[in-house]
Amino acid sequence: MKAIVVGGGIGGLCAALALQQAGIDTTVYEAAPKFRGLGAGVGLAANAMQGLQRLGVMDDVVARGKQLDALVIFDEHGQEISNMDTRRLSNKYGINNFVIHRADLHEVLLSHLAPDSLVLGKRCETVEQNGDQVQVMFADGTHATADLLIAADGISSVVRQQLIPDSIPRYAGYTCWRAVIDNPGVEINKMISAETWAPEGRVGIAPLQGDKIYWYACINAPQRDEKMRRMTPEKLARHFEMVHSPVEAVLASTSQDQLIWNDIADLKPLKHFVYGRIVLLGDAAHATTPNMGQGACQAIEDAVVLAQCLKQEPVLASALKRYEKRRKARTAKVIGLSRTLGEVAHWRNPLLGKLRNTLFRAMPRFITQRQMEDLYRVDF
């Protein structure tokens, strides 16, 4: 069997790696003309690390990132709202609450791919199915043909839009900035992933290797807002100046060229991930808001499950049907929970915010632990 993967992000690279390990001749076609160290930090929970372990790359990934002890939410004054110790779950399910620079994760995955199986500068324009073959037409006038096509081209997937024209990203109501910076000399807890819920918005700070900091900041705003597009690190720092230390200092220490901005969106759960010999994977199939840190994690799961189904079921149609059945309900649940969490975290009303914080503080720890365990129990 020969397979084509459209999209060289985390999901696409993991899918190619998984299929190659299953003995399938797989080539990745990526639109970018060259692979650069772009992106900010990415969190990987135990379910993703289990997937990376099955792909044989976990040790290399661990060497480039950092495992943390807890996920902590603060209010604008720096008082804890929720503190989930992730060490117990790490002991039970393997490495958990792990952070790494996205570029480092890409490098590790690329290093394990078969030689010459990544082709850059190939932007997919259309796909066609003819009998037992799938053909991809690229913007440069070339094409590629295979027995199977995996569309891993993100939330704005060209392949998905051709197959399901009415499946378009839905705006979540808030916009987001991200960056990785050298620690400017501020004091942070280097063993936790911290998030602050404030009336001004939401800010997350996590340590990376080499005394670097990954941060993100989210603000309620209209979609494609011109004021948000023009936001600078200095303006962001002023916006969050009333929030506890070291938020303002971290934002102000960021240079404009380090800043990554995008509106936050997800996809309404799809009815199908498989269309003949075309398979949707990762954000192309089930883009979710980042509030649970599960976007990359679910894409990694997809890759492992797809390869397992293809190995276990000799009939292609049956294998793809099994993949869809194993992935659809689980990813739909993540989309729903993540969107709800984001809505609650972005409540602007001060009274509702205080009520939310009180309820979170009163929530028994075993409830949040149980919710996390539901994510970490994967049917690999």
mmCIF file of C-alpha atoms in Angstrom:
data_model
loop_
_atom_site.group_PDB
_atom_site.id
_atom_site.type_symbol
_atom_site.label_atom_id
_atom_site.label_comp_id
_atom_site.label_asym_id
_atom_site.label_seq_id
_atom_site.Cartn_x
_atom_site.Cartn_y
_atom_site.Cartn_z
ATOM 1 C CA MET A 1 0.000 0.000 0.000
ATOM 2 C CA LYS A 2 1.073 3.563 -0.715
ATOM 3 C CA ALA A 3 -0.170 6.505 1.357
ATOM 4 C CA ILE A 4 -0.018 10.275 1.060
ATOM 5 C CA VAL A 5 -0.173 12.619 4.033
ATOM 6 C CA VAL A 6 -1.204 16.203 3.296
ATOM 7 C CA GLY A 7 0.230 18.451 6.008
ATOM 8 C CA GLY A 8 3.494 18.248 7.929
ATOM 9 C CA GLY A 9 2.341 19.347 11.381
ATOM 10 C CA ILE A 10 2.432 17.184 14.491
ATOM 11 C CA GLY A 11 -0.497 15.034 13.377
ATOM 12 C CA GLY A 12 0.792 14.588 9.843
ATOM 13 C CA LEU A 13 4.313 13.656 10.902
ATOM 14 C CA CYS A 14 3.029 11.219 13.541
ATOM 15 C CA ALA A 15 0.687 9.645 11.006
ATOM 16 C CA ALA A 16 3.496 9.200 8.491
ATOM 17 C CA LEU A 17 5.763 7.718 11.134
ATOM 18 C CA ALA A 18 3.071 5.305 12.342
ATOM 19 C CA LEU A 19 2.218 4.161 8.802
ATOM 20 C CA GLN A 20 5.863 3.717 7.852
ATOM 21 C CA GLN A 21 6.371 1.565 10.929
ATOM 22 C CA ALA A 22 3.360 -0.477 9.792
ATOM 23 C CA GLY A 23 5.147 -1.161 6.508
ATOM 24 C CA ILE A 24 3.181 1.339 4.400
ATOM 25 C CA ASP A 25 5.084 3.459 1.874
ATOM 26 C CA THR A 26 4.152 6.961 3.048
ATOM 27 C CA THR A 27 5.084 10.430 1.783
ATOM 28 C CA VAL A 28 4.265 13.730 3.503
ATOM 29 C CA TYR A 29 3.488 16.777 1.364
ATOM 30 C CA GLU A 30 3.813 20.092 3.211
ATOM 31 C CA ALA A 31 2.809 23.496 1.841
ATOM 32 C CA ALA A 32 5.630 25.453 3.523
ATOM 33 C CA PRO A 33 8.682 25.911 1.277
ATOM 34 C CA LYS A 34 11.024 25.089 4.155
ATOM 35 C CA PHE A 35 10.787 23.758 7.683
ATOM 36 C CA ARG A 36 11.588 26.472 10.188
ATOM 37 C CA GLY A 37 11.610 26.420 13.966
ATOM 38 C CA LEU A 38 8.236 28.107 14.262
ATOM 39 C CA GLY A 39 5.627 27.884 16.964
ATOM 40 C CA ALA A 40 5.495 28.282 20.707
ATOM 41 C CA GLY A 41 5.198 25.737 23.460
ATOM 42 C CA VAL A 42 2.974 22.684 23.416
ATOM 43 C CA GLY A 43 1.694 20.667 26.342
ATOM 44 C CA LEU A 44 1.585 16.877 26.113
ATOM 45 C CA ALA A 45 -0.532 14.907 28.554
ATOM 46 C CA ALA A 46 -0.088 11.244 29.451
ATOM 47 C CA ASN A 47 -2.315 10.052 26.585
ATOM 48 C CA ALA A 48 -0.055 11.768 24.038
ATOM 49 C CA MET A 49 3.094 10.460 25.696
ATOM 50 C CA GLN A 50 1.677 6.930 25.517
ATOM 51 C CA GLY A 51 1.185 7.488 21.791
ATOM 52 C CA LEU A 52 4.714 8.800 21.318
ATOM 53 C CA GLN A 53 6.018 5.781 23.209
ATOM 54 C CA ARG A 54 4.258 3.480 20.754
ATOM 55 C CA LEU A 55 5.828 5.437 17.913
ATOM 56 C CA GLY A 56 9.250 4.847 19.450
ATOM 57 C CA VAL A 57 10.083 8.541 19.851
ATOM 58 C CA MET A 58 9.151 9.258 23.472
ATOM 59 C CA ASP A 59 12.671 9.119 24.873
ATOM 60 C CA ASP A 60 13.932 11.607 22.296
ATOM 61 C CA VAL A 61 10.981 13.905 23.002
ATOM 62 C CA VAL A 62 11.541 13.708 26.765
ATOM 63 C CA ALA A 63 15.175 14.727 26.284
ATOM 64 C CA ARG A 64 14.039 18.003 24.660
ATOM 65 C CA GLY A 65 11.274 19.038 27.073
ATOM 66 C CA LYS A 66 10.287 19.276 30.706
ATOM 67 C CA GLN A 67 7.906 17.329 32.932
ATOM 68 C CA LEU A 68 5.977 19.420 35.464
ATOM 69 C CA ASP A 69 4.351 18.511 38.786
ATOM 70 C CA ALA A 70 1.055 20.384 38.733
ATOM 71 C CA LEU A 71 -1.513 22.360 36.777
ATOM 72 C CA VAL A 72 -2.437 25.447 38.807
ATOM 73 C CA ILE A 73 -5.091 28.095 38.119
ATOM 74 C CA PHE A 74 -4.843 31.480 39.861
ATOM 75 C CA ASP A 75 -7.121 34.502 40.124
ATOM 76 C CA GLU A 76 -5.938 37.995 39.227
ATOM 77 C CA HIS A 77 -4.496 38.463 42.728
ATOM 78 C CA GLY A 78 -2.373 35.321 42.546
ATOM 79 C CA GLN A 79 -4.645 33.273 44.836
ATOM 80 C CA GLU A 80 -5.146 29.639 43.863
ATOM 81 C CA ILE A 81 -8.422 28.664 42.255
ATOM 82 C CA SER A 82 -7.412 25.090 41.474
ATOM 83 C CA ASN A 83 -4.261 23.042 42.016
ATOM 84 C CA MET A 84 -4.096 19.646 40.402
ATOM 85 C CA ASP A 85 -1.036 17.635 41.348
ATOM 86 C CA THR A 86 -0.239 15.609 38.231
ATOM 87 C CA ARG A 87 2.442 13.400 39.797
ATOM 88 C CA ARG A 88 0.035 10.676 40.931
ATOM 89 C CA LEU A 89 -1.437 10.405 37.458
ATOM 90 C CA SER A 90 2.097 10.345 36.034
ATOM 91 C CA ASN A 91 2.901 7.371 38.240
ATOM 92 C CA LYS A 92 -0.229 5.588 37.002
ATOM 93 C CA TYR A 93 -0.298 6.479 33.304
ATOM 94 C CA GLY A 94 3.270 7.462 32.507
ATOM 95 C CA ILE A 95 4.848 10.844 31.844
ATOM 96 C CA ASN A 96 2.218 13.563 32.160
ATOM 97 C CA ASN A 97 2.012 17.377 32.167
ATOM 98 C CA PHE A 98 4.970 17.603 29.811
ATOM 99 C CA VAL A 99 5.928 20.788 27.938
ATOM 100 C CA ILE A 100 8.185 21.204 24.934
ATOM 101 C CA HIS A 101 8.864 23.802 22.267
ATOM 102 C CA ARG A 102 6.779 22.885 19.233
ATOM 103 C CA ALA A 103 9.820 23.256 16.964
ATOM 104 C CA ASP A 104 11.751 20.723 19.069
ATOM 105 C CA LEU A 105 8.904 18.222 18.819
ATOM 106 C CA HIS A 106 8.839 18.688 15.044
ATOM 107 C CA GLU A 107 12.582 18.068 14.830
ATOM 108 C CA VAL A 108 12.318 14.816 16.773
ATOM 109 C CA LEU A 109 9.484 13.519 14.597
ATOM 110 C CA LEU A 110 11.302 14.500 11.398
ATOM 111 C CA SER A 111 14.448 12.717 12.531
ATOM 112 C CA HIS A 112 12.547 9.424 12.733
ATOM 113 C CA LEU A 113 10.851 9.625 9.328
ATOM 114 C CA ALA A 114 12.145 7.506 6.463
ATOM 115 C CA PRO A 115 14.670 9.436 4.324
ATOM 116 C CA ASP A 116 13.201 11.624 1.573
ATOM 117 C CA SER A 117 9.622 11.030 2.706
ATOM 118 C CA LEU A 118 8.896 14.734 3.326
ATOM 119 C CA VAL A 119 8.307 16.963 0.290
ATOM 120 C CA LEU A 120 8.132 20.720 0.943
ATOM 121 C CA GLY A 121 6.522 23.483 -1.094
ATOM 122 C CA LYS A 122 3.532 21.348 -2.077
ATOM 123 C CA ARG A 123 0.271 23.176 -1.386
ATOM 124 C CA CYS A 124 -2.767 20.954 -1.912
ATOM 125 C CA GLU A 125 -5.451 22.466 -4.135
ATOM 126 C CA THR A 126 -7.840 19.586 -4.883
ATOM 127 C CA VAL A 127 -8.205 15.837 -4.403
ATOM 128 C CA GLU A 128 -9.891 13.226 -6.594
ATOM 129 C CA GLN A 129 -10.843 9.607 -6.020
ATOM 130 C CA ASN A 130 -10.837 7.250 -8.981
ATOM 131 C CA GLY A 131 -11.620 3.643 -8.150
ATOM 132 C CA ASP A 132 -8.892 2.346 -5.858
ATOM 133 C CA GLN A 133 -6.674 5.423 -6.210
ATOM 134 C CA VAL A 134 -6.593 8.929 -4.714
ATOM 135 C CA GLN A 135 -4.912 11.801 -6.525
ATOM 136 C CA VAL A 136 -3.756 15.096 -5.014
ATOM 137 C CA MET A 137 -3.272 18.150 -7.230
ATOM 138 C CA PHE A 138 -0.821 20.764 -5.986
ATOM 139 C CA ALA A 139 -0.656 24.510 -6.608
ATOM 140 C CA ASP A 140 2.557 24.138 -8.641
ATOM 141 C CA GLY A 141 0.758 22.010 -11.236
ATOM 142 C CA THR A 142 2.140 18.652 -10.078
ATOM 143 C CA HIS A 143 0.165 15.768 -8.615
ATOM 144 C CA ALA A 144 0.661 12.605 -6.562
ATOM 145 C CA THR A 145 -1.282 9.358 -6.518
ATOM 146 C CA ALA A 146 -1.683 6.742 -3.771
ATOM 147 C CA ASP A 147 -4.009 4.091 -2.360
ATOM 148 C CA LEU A 148 -4.793 6.163 0.732
ATOM 149 C CA LEU A 149 -4.777 9.866 1.583
ATOM 150 C CA ILE A 150 -4.532 11.253 5.121
ATOM 151 C CA ALA A 151 -5.649 14.873 5.348
ATOM 152 C CA ALA A 152 -3.709 16.414 8.227
ATOM 153 C CA ASP A 153 -3.780 19.968 6.916
ATOM 154 C CA GLY A 154 -5.218 21.693 9.958
ATOM 155 C CA ILE A 155 -8.391 23.450 11.023
ATOM 156 C CA SER A 156 -8.684 25.185 7.628
ATOM 157 C CA SER A 157 -8.106 21.920 5.772
ATOM 158 C CA VAL A 158 -8.426 22.270 2.003
ATOM 159 C CA VAL A 159 -9.310 18.587 1.778
ATOM 160 C CA ARG A 160 -12.083 18.811 4.377
ATOM 161 C CA GLN A 161 -13.517 21.933 2.792
ATOM 162 C CA GLN A 162 -13.749 20.106 -0.534
ATOM 163 C CA LEU A 163 -15.419 17.089 1.058
ATOM 164 C CA ILE A 164 -17.638 18.991 3.536
ATOM 165 C CA PRO A 165 -18.065 22.577 2.308
ATOM 166 C CA ASP A 166 -20.263 23.600 5.258
ATOM 167 C CA SER A 167 -17.706 22.506 7.876
ATOM 168 C CA ILE A 168 -16.013 25.789 8.682
ATOM 169 C CA PRO A 169 -14.143 26.859 11.836
ATOM 170 C CA ARG A 170 -16.359 28.459 14.497
ATOM 171 C CA TYR A 171 -14.926 31.349 16.487
ATOM 172 C CA ALA A 172 -14.712 30.781 20.248
ATOM 173 C CA GLY A 173 -15.084 34.442 21.216
ATOM 174 C CA TYR A 174 -11.509 35.198 22.233
ATOM 175 C CA THR A 175 -8.191 35.848 20.548
ATOM 176 C CA CYS A 176 -4.761 34.663 21.669
ATOM 177 C CA TRP A 177 -1.071 35.607 21.647
ATOM 178 C CA ARG A 178 1.780 33.169 22.304
ATOM 179 C CA ALA A 179 5.538 33.383 22.620
ATOM 180 C CA VAL A 180 8.635 31.593 23.876
ATOM 181 C CA ILE A 181 11.143 33.926 25.507
ATOM 182 C CA ASP A 182 14.267 33.778 27.634
ATOM 183 C CA ASN A 183 13.425 34.312 31.280
ATOM 184 C CA PRO A 184 13.918 38.067 31.785
ATOM 185 C CA GLY A 185 14.927 37.532 35.407
ATOM 186 C CA VAL A 186 11.487 37.016 36.918
ATOM 187 C CA GLU A 187 10.719 34.419 39.539
ATOM 188 C CA ILE A 188 8.360 31.648 38.453
ATOM 189 C CA ASN A 189 7.608 28.209 39.806
ATOM 190 C CA LYS A 190 9.580 26.007 37.416
ATOM 191 C CA MET A 191 7.613 22.879 38.265
ATOM 192 C CA ILE A 192 4.063 23.998 37.428
ATOM 193 C CA SER A 193 2.014 24.988 34.429
ATOM 194 C CA ALA A 194 0.248 28.141 35.639
ATOM 195 C CA GLU A 195 -2.853 29.836 34.271
ATOM 196 C CA THR A 196 -4.485 33.022 35.547
ATOM 197 C CA TRP A 197 -8.184 33.819 35.158
ATOM 198 C CA ALA A 198 -8.653 37.573 35.408
ATOM 199 C CA PRO A 199 -11.350 40.040 34.325
ATOM 200 C CA GLU A 200 -8.872 41.292 31.698
ATOM 201 C CA GLY A 201 -8.509 37.824 30.189
ATOM 202 C CA ARG A 202 -6.479 34.701 30.652
ATOM 203 C CA VAL A 203 -2.698 34.251 30.862
ATOM 204 C CA GLY A 204 -0.670 31.053 31.007
ATOM 205 C CA ILE A 205 2.994 30.672 31.914
ATOM 206 C CA ALA A 206 5.029 27.468 31.734
ATOM 207 C CA PRO A 207 8.775 26.819 32.017
ATOM 208 C CA LEU A 208 10.745 25.221 29.199
ATOM 209 C CA GLN A 209 14.262 23.831 29.088
ATOM 210 C CA GLY A 210 17.154 26.292 29.078
ATOM 211 C CA ASP A 211 15.505 28.845 31.394
ATOM 212 C CA LYS A 212 12.959 29.738 28.733
ATOM 213 C CA ILE A 213 9.323 30.642 29.311
ATOM 214 C CA TYR A 214 6.322 29.727 27.176
ATOM 215 C CA TRP A 215 3.408 32.104 27.703
ATOM 216 C CA TYR A 216 0.010 32.743 26.164
ATOM 217 C CA ALA A 217 -2.600 35.439 26.722
ATOM 218 C CA CYS A 218 -6.262 35.376 25.646
ATOM 219 C CA ILE A 219 -8.709 38.308 25.495
ATOM 220 C CA ASN A 220 -12.413 38.411 24.623
ATOM 221 C CA ALA A 221 -12.745 40.242 21.304
ATOM 222 C CA PRO A 222 -14.681 40.285 18.023
ATOM 223 C CA GLN A 223 -13.373 37.930 15.362
ATOM 224 C CA ARG A 224 -10.606 39.320 13.127
ATOM 225 C CA ASP A 225 -10.496 42.478 15.239
ATOM 226 C CA GLU A 226 -8.091 45.063 13.796
ATOM 227 C CA LYS A 227 -7.233 46.416 17.244
ATOM 228 C CA MET A 228 -6.188 42.942 18.370
ATOM 229 C CA ARG A 229 -4.141 42.422 15.213
ATOM 230 C CA ARG A 230 -2.141 45.562 16.022
ATOM 231 C CA MET A 231 -1.538 44.560 19.636
ATOM 232 C CA THR A 232 2.130 44.715 20.702
ATOM 233 C CA PRO A 233 3.813 43.110 23.732
ATOM 234 C CA GLU A 234 3.890 46.537 25.406
ATOM 235 C CA LYS A 235 0.152 47.023 24.874
ATOM 236 C CA LEU A 236 -0.537 43.511 26.153
ATOM 237 C CA ALA A 237 1.545 44.213 29.248
ATOM 238 C CA ARG A 238 -0.469 47.379 29.938
ATOM 239 C CA HIS A 239 -3.715 45.480 29.404
ATOM 240 C CA PHE A 240 -2.718 42.984 32.114
ATOM 241 C CA GLU A 241 -0.887 45.450 34.399
ATOM 242 C CA MET A 242 -3.329 44.909 37.286
ATOM 243 C CA VAL A 243 -2.795 41.126 37.236
ATOM 244 C CA HIS A 244 -0.416 39.547 39.744
ATOM 245 C CA SER A 245 3.349 39.366 39.181
ATOM 246 C CA PRO A 246 5.182 38.353 37.012
ATOM 247 C CA VAL A 247 2.566 38.511 34.233
ATOM 248 C CA GLU A 248 3.192 42.129 33.201
ATOM 249 C CA ALA A 249 6.992 41.690 33.247
ATOM 250 C CA VAL A 250 6.861 38.508 31.146
ATOM 251 C CA LEU A 251 4.656 40.104 28.493
ATOM 252 C CA ALA A 252 6.712 43.291 28.397
ATOM 253 C CA SER A 253 9.940 41.318 27.930
ATOM 254 C CA THR A 254 8.701 39.823 24.658
ATOM 255 C CA SER A 255 9.840 41.239 21.329
ATOM 256 C CA GLN A 256 7.397 41.785 18.478
ATOM 257 C CA ASP A 257 9.054 39.137 16.290
ATOM 258 C CA GLN A 258 8.525 36.522 19.021
ATOM 259 C CA LEU A 259 4.793 37.143 19.137
ATOM 260 C CA ILE A 260 2.343 34.719 17.488
ATOM 261 C CA TRP A 261 -1.296 35.794 17.226
ATOM 262 C CA ASN A 262 -4.474 34.064 16.118
ATOM 263 C CA ASP A 263 -8.172 33.971 16.865
ATOM 264 C CA ILE A 264 -9.236 30.833 18.720
ATOM 265 C CA ALA A 265 -11.624 28.536 16.874
ATOM 266 C CA ASP A 266 -12.714 24.922 16.764
ATOM 267 C CA LEU A 267 -14.853 22.651 14.584
ATOM 268 C CA LYS A 268 -18.342 21.430 15.258
ATOM 269 C CA PRO A 269 -17.992 17.627 15.620
ATOM 270 C CA LEU A 270 -18.180 15.922 12.237
ATOM 271 C CA LYS A 271 -20.405 12.975 11.350
ATOM 272 C CA HIS A 272 -17.565 11.226 9.518
ATOM 273 C CA PHE A 273 -13.758 11.209 9.413
ATOM 274 C CA VAL A 274 -13.540 8.840 6.431
ATOM 275 C CA TYR A 275 -14.637 9.479 2.853
ATOM 276 C CA GLY A 276 -13.765 6.546 0.635
ATOM 277 C CA ARG A 277 -9.963 6.388 0.643
ATOM 278 C CA ILE A 278 -9.572 9.800 2.279
ATOM 279 C CA VAL A 279 -9.073 10.015 6.045
ATOM 280 C CA LEU A 280 -9.309 13.208 8.118
ATOM 281 C CA LEU A 281 -6.850 13.380 10.996
ATOM 282 C CA GLY A 282 -5.922 15.865 13.736
ATOM 283 C CA ASP A 283 -7.257 19.413 13.471
ATOM 284 C CA ALA A 284 -8.595 18.683 9.993
ATOM 285 C CA ALA A 285 -11.018 16.244 11.642
ATOM 286 C CA HIS A 286 -11.636 17.597 15.134
ATOM 287 C CA ALA A 287 -9.977 20.947 15.844
ATOM 288 C CA THR A 288 -10.550 21.929 19.460
ATOM 289 C CA THR A 289 -9.933 25.042 21.512
ATOM 290 C CA PRO A 290 -6.669 24.790 23.499
ATOM 291 C CA ASN A 291 -8.284 24.988 26.927
ATOM 292 C CA MET A 292 -7.632 21.335 27.796
ATOM 293 C CA GLY A 293 -4.270 21.172 26.053
ATOM 294 C CA GLN A 294 -5.535 18.276 23.938
ATOM 295 C CA GLY A 295 -5.187 19.455 20.329
ATOM 296 C CA ALA A 296 -1.804 17.873 19.620
ATOM 297 C CA CYS A 297 -2.561 15.011 22.004
ATOM 298 C CA GLN A 298 -5.637 13.905 20.072
ATOM 299 C CA ALA A 299 -3.750 14.147 16.757
ATOM 300 C CA ILE A 300 -1.055 11.845 18.139
ATOM 301 C CA GLU A 301 -3.742 9.407 19.275
ATOM 302 C CA ASP A 302 -5.271 9.512 15.765
ATOM 303 C CA ALA A 303 -1.965 8.532 14.178
ATOM 304 C CA VAL A 304 -1.402 5.536 16.445
ATOM 305 C CA VAL A 305 -4.995 4.292 16.174
ATOM 306 C CA LEU A 306 -5.065 4.636 12.374
ATOM 307 C CA ALA A 307 -1.903 2.557 11.988
ATOM 308 C CA GLN A 308 -3.233 -0.056 14.407
ATOM 309 C CA CYS A 309 -6.484 -0.371 12.454
ATOM 310 C CA LEU A 310 -4.640 -0.739 9.158
ATOM 311 C CA LYS A 311 -2.423 -3.466 10.632
ATOM 312 C CA GLN A 312 -5.246 -5.362 12.320
ATOM 313 C CA GLU A 313 -7.784 -5.286 9.475
ATOM 314 C CA PRO A 314 -6.648 -6.432 6.013
ATOM 315 C CA VAL A 315 -9.661 -4.897 4.236
ATOM 316 C CA LEU A 316 -9.000 -1.162 3.838
ATOM 317 C CA ALA A 317 -12.631 -0.036 4.056
ATOM 318 C CA SER A 318 -13.143 -2.012 7.264
ATOM 319 C CA ALA A 319 -9.917 -0.679 8.768
ATOM 320 C CA LEU A 320 -10.913 2.915 8.080
ATOM 321 C CA LYS A 321 -14.398 2.327 9.454
ATOM 322 C CA ARG A 322 -12.848 1.002 12.655
ATOM 323 C CA TYR A 323 -10.590 4.069 12.902
ATOM 324 C CA GLU A 324 -13.578 6.369 12.595
ATOM 325 C CA LYS A 325 -15.539 4.463 15.223
ATOM 326 C CA ARG A 326 -12.648 4.567 17.715
ATOM 327 C CA ARG A 327 -11.947 8.264 17.270
ATOM 328 C CA LYS A 328 -15.224 10.088 16.625
ATOM 329 C CA ALA A 329 -16.942 10.015 20.023
ATOM 330 C CA ARG A 330 -13.748 10.586 22.005
ATOM 331 C CA THR A 331 -12.697 13.657 20.035
ATOM 332 C CA ALA A 332 -16.247 15.086 20.060
ATOM 333 C CA LYS A 333 -16.210 14.904 23.858
ATOM 334 C CA VAL A 334 -12.908 16.789 24.011
ATOM 335 C CA ILE A 335 -14.260 19.501 21.678
ATOM 336 C CA GLY A 336 -17.344 20.006 23.850
ATOM 337 C CA LEU A 337 -15.559 20.020 27.201
ATOM 338 C CA SER A 338 -12.786 22.307 25.983
ATOM 339 C CA ARG A 339 -15.210 24.841 24.512
ATOM 340 C CA THR A 340 -17.250 24.912 27.733
ATOM 341 C CA LEU A 341 -14.129 25.368 29.873
ATOM 342 C CA GLY A 342 -13.037 28.289 27.700
ATOM 343 C CA GLU A 343 -16.430 29.961 28.001
ATOM 344 C CA VAL A 344 -16.390 29.648 31.797
ATOM 345 C CA ALA A 345 -12.786 30.881 32.064
ATOM 346 C CA HIS A 346 -13.658 33.985 30.028
ATOM 347 C CA TRP A 347 -16.677 35.151 32.008
ATOM 348 C CA ARG A 348 -16.426 38.940 32.222
ATOM 349 C CA ASN A 349 -19.047 39.574 34.886
ATOM 350 C CA PRO A 350 -17.167 40.095 38.201
ATOM 351 C CA LEU A 351 -19.891 38.419 40.275
ATOM 352 C CA LEU A 352 -19.987 35.380 37.996
ATOM 353 C CA GLY A 353 -16.188 35.268 38.098
ATOM 354 C CA LYS A 354 -16.165 35.209 41.902
ATOM 355 C CA LEU A 355 -18.862 32.527 41.959
ATOM 356 C CA ARG A 356 -16.903 30.434 39.434
ATOM 357 C CA ASN A 357 -13.721 30.734 41.486
ATOM 358 C CA THR A 358 -15.554 29.757 44.684
ATOM 359 C CA LEU A 359 -17.046 26.685 43.042
ATOM 360 C CA PHE A 360 -13.700 25.594 41.610
ATOM 361 C CA ARG A 361 -12.024 26.008 44.999
ATOM 362 C CA ALA A 362 -14.722 23.907 46.648
ATOM 363 C CA MET A 363 -14.596 21.131 44.039
ATOM 364 C CA PRO A 364 -13.241 17.880 45.535
ATOM 365 C CA ARG A 365 -9.880 16.955 44.049
ATOM 366 C CA PHE A 366 -11.024 13.449 43.154
ATOM 367 C CA ILE A 367 -13.493 14.898 40.631
ATOM 368 C CA THR A 368 -10.810 16.688 38.609
ATOM 369 C CA GLN A 369 -8.535 13.665 38.947
ATOM 370 C CA ARG A 370 -11.275 11.427 37.571
ATOM 371 C CA GLN A 371 -11.905 13.778 34.646
ATOM 372 C CA MET A 372 -8.224 13.696 33.774
ATOM 373 C CA GLU A 373 -8.105 9.916 34.033
ATOM 374 C CA ASP A 374 -10.879 9.695 31.435
ATOM 375 C CA LEU A 375 -8.481 11.385 29.013
ATOM 376 C CA TYR A 376 -5.474 9.284 29.896
ATOM 377 C CA ARG A 377 -7.185 5.918 29.445
ATOM 378 C CA VAL A 378 -6.584 5.394 25.729
ATOM 379 C CA ASP A 379 -7.697 2.305 23.785
ATOM 380 C CA PHE A 380 -4.300 1.716 22.178
#
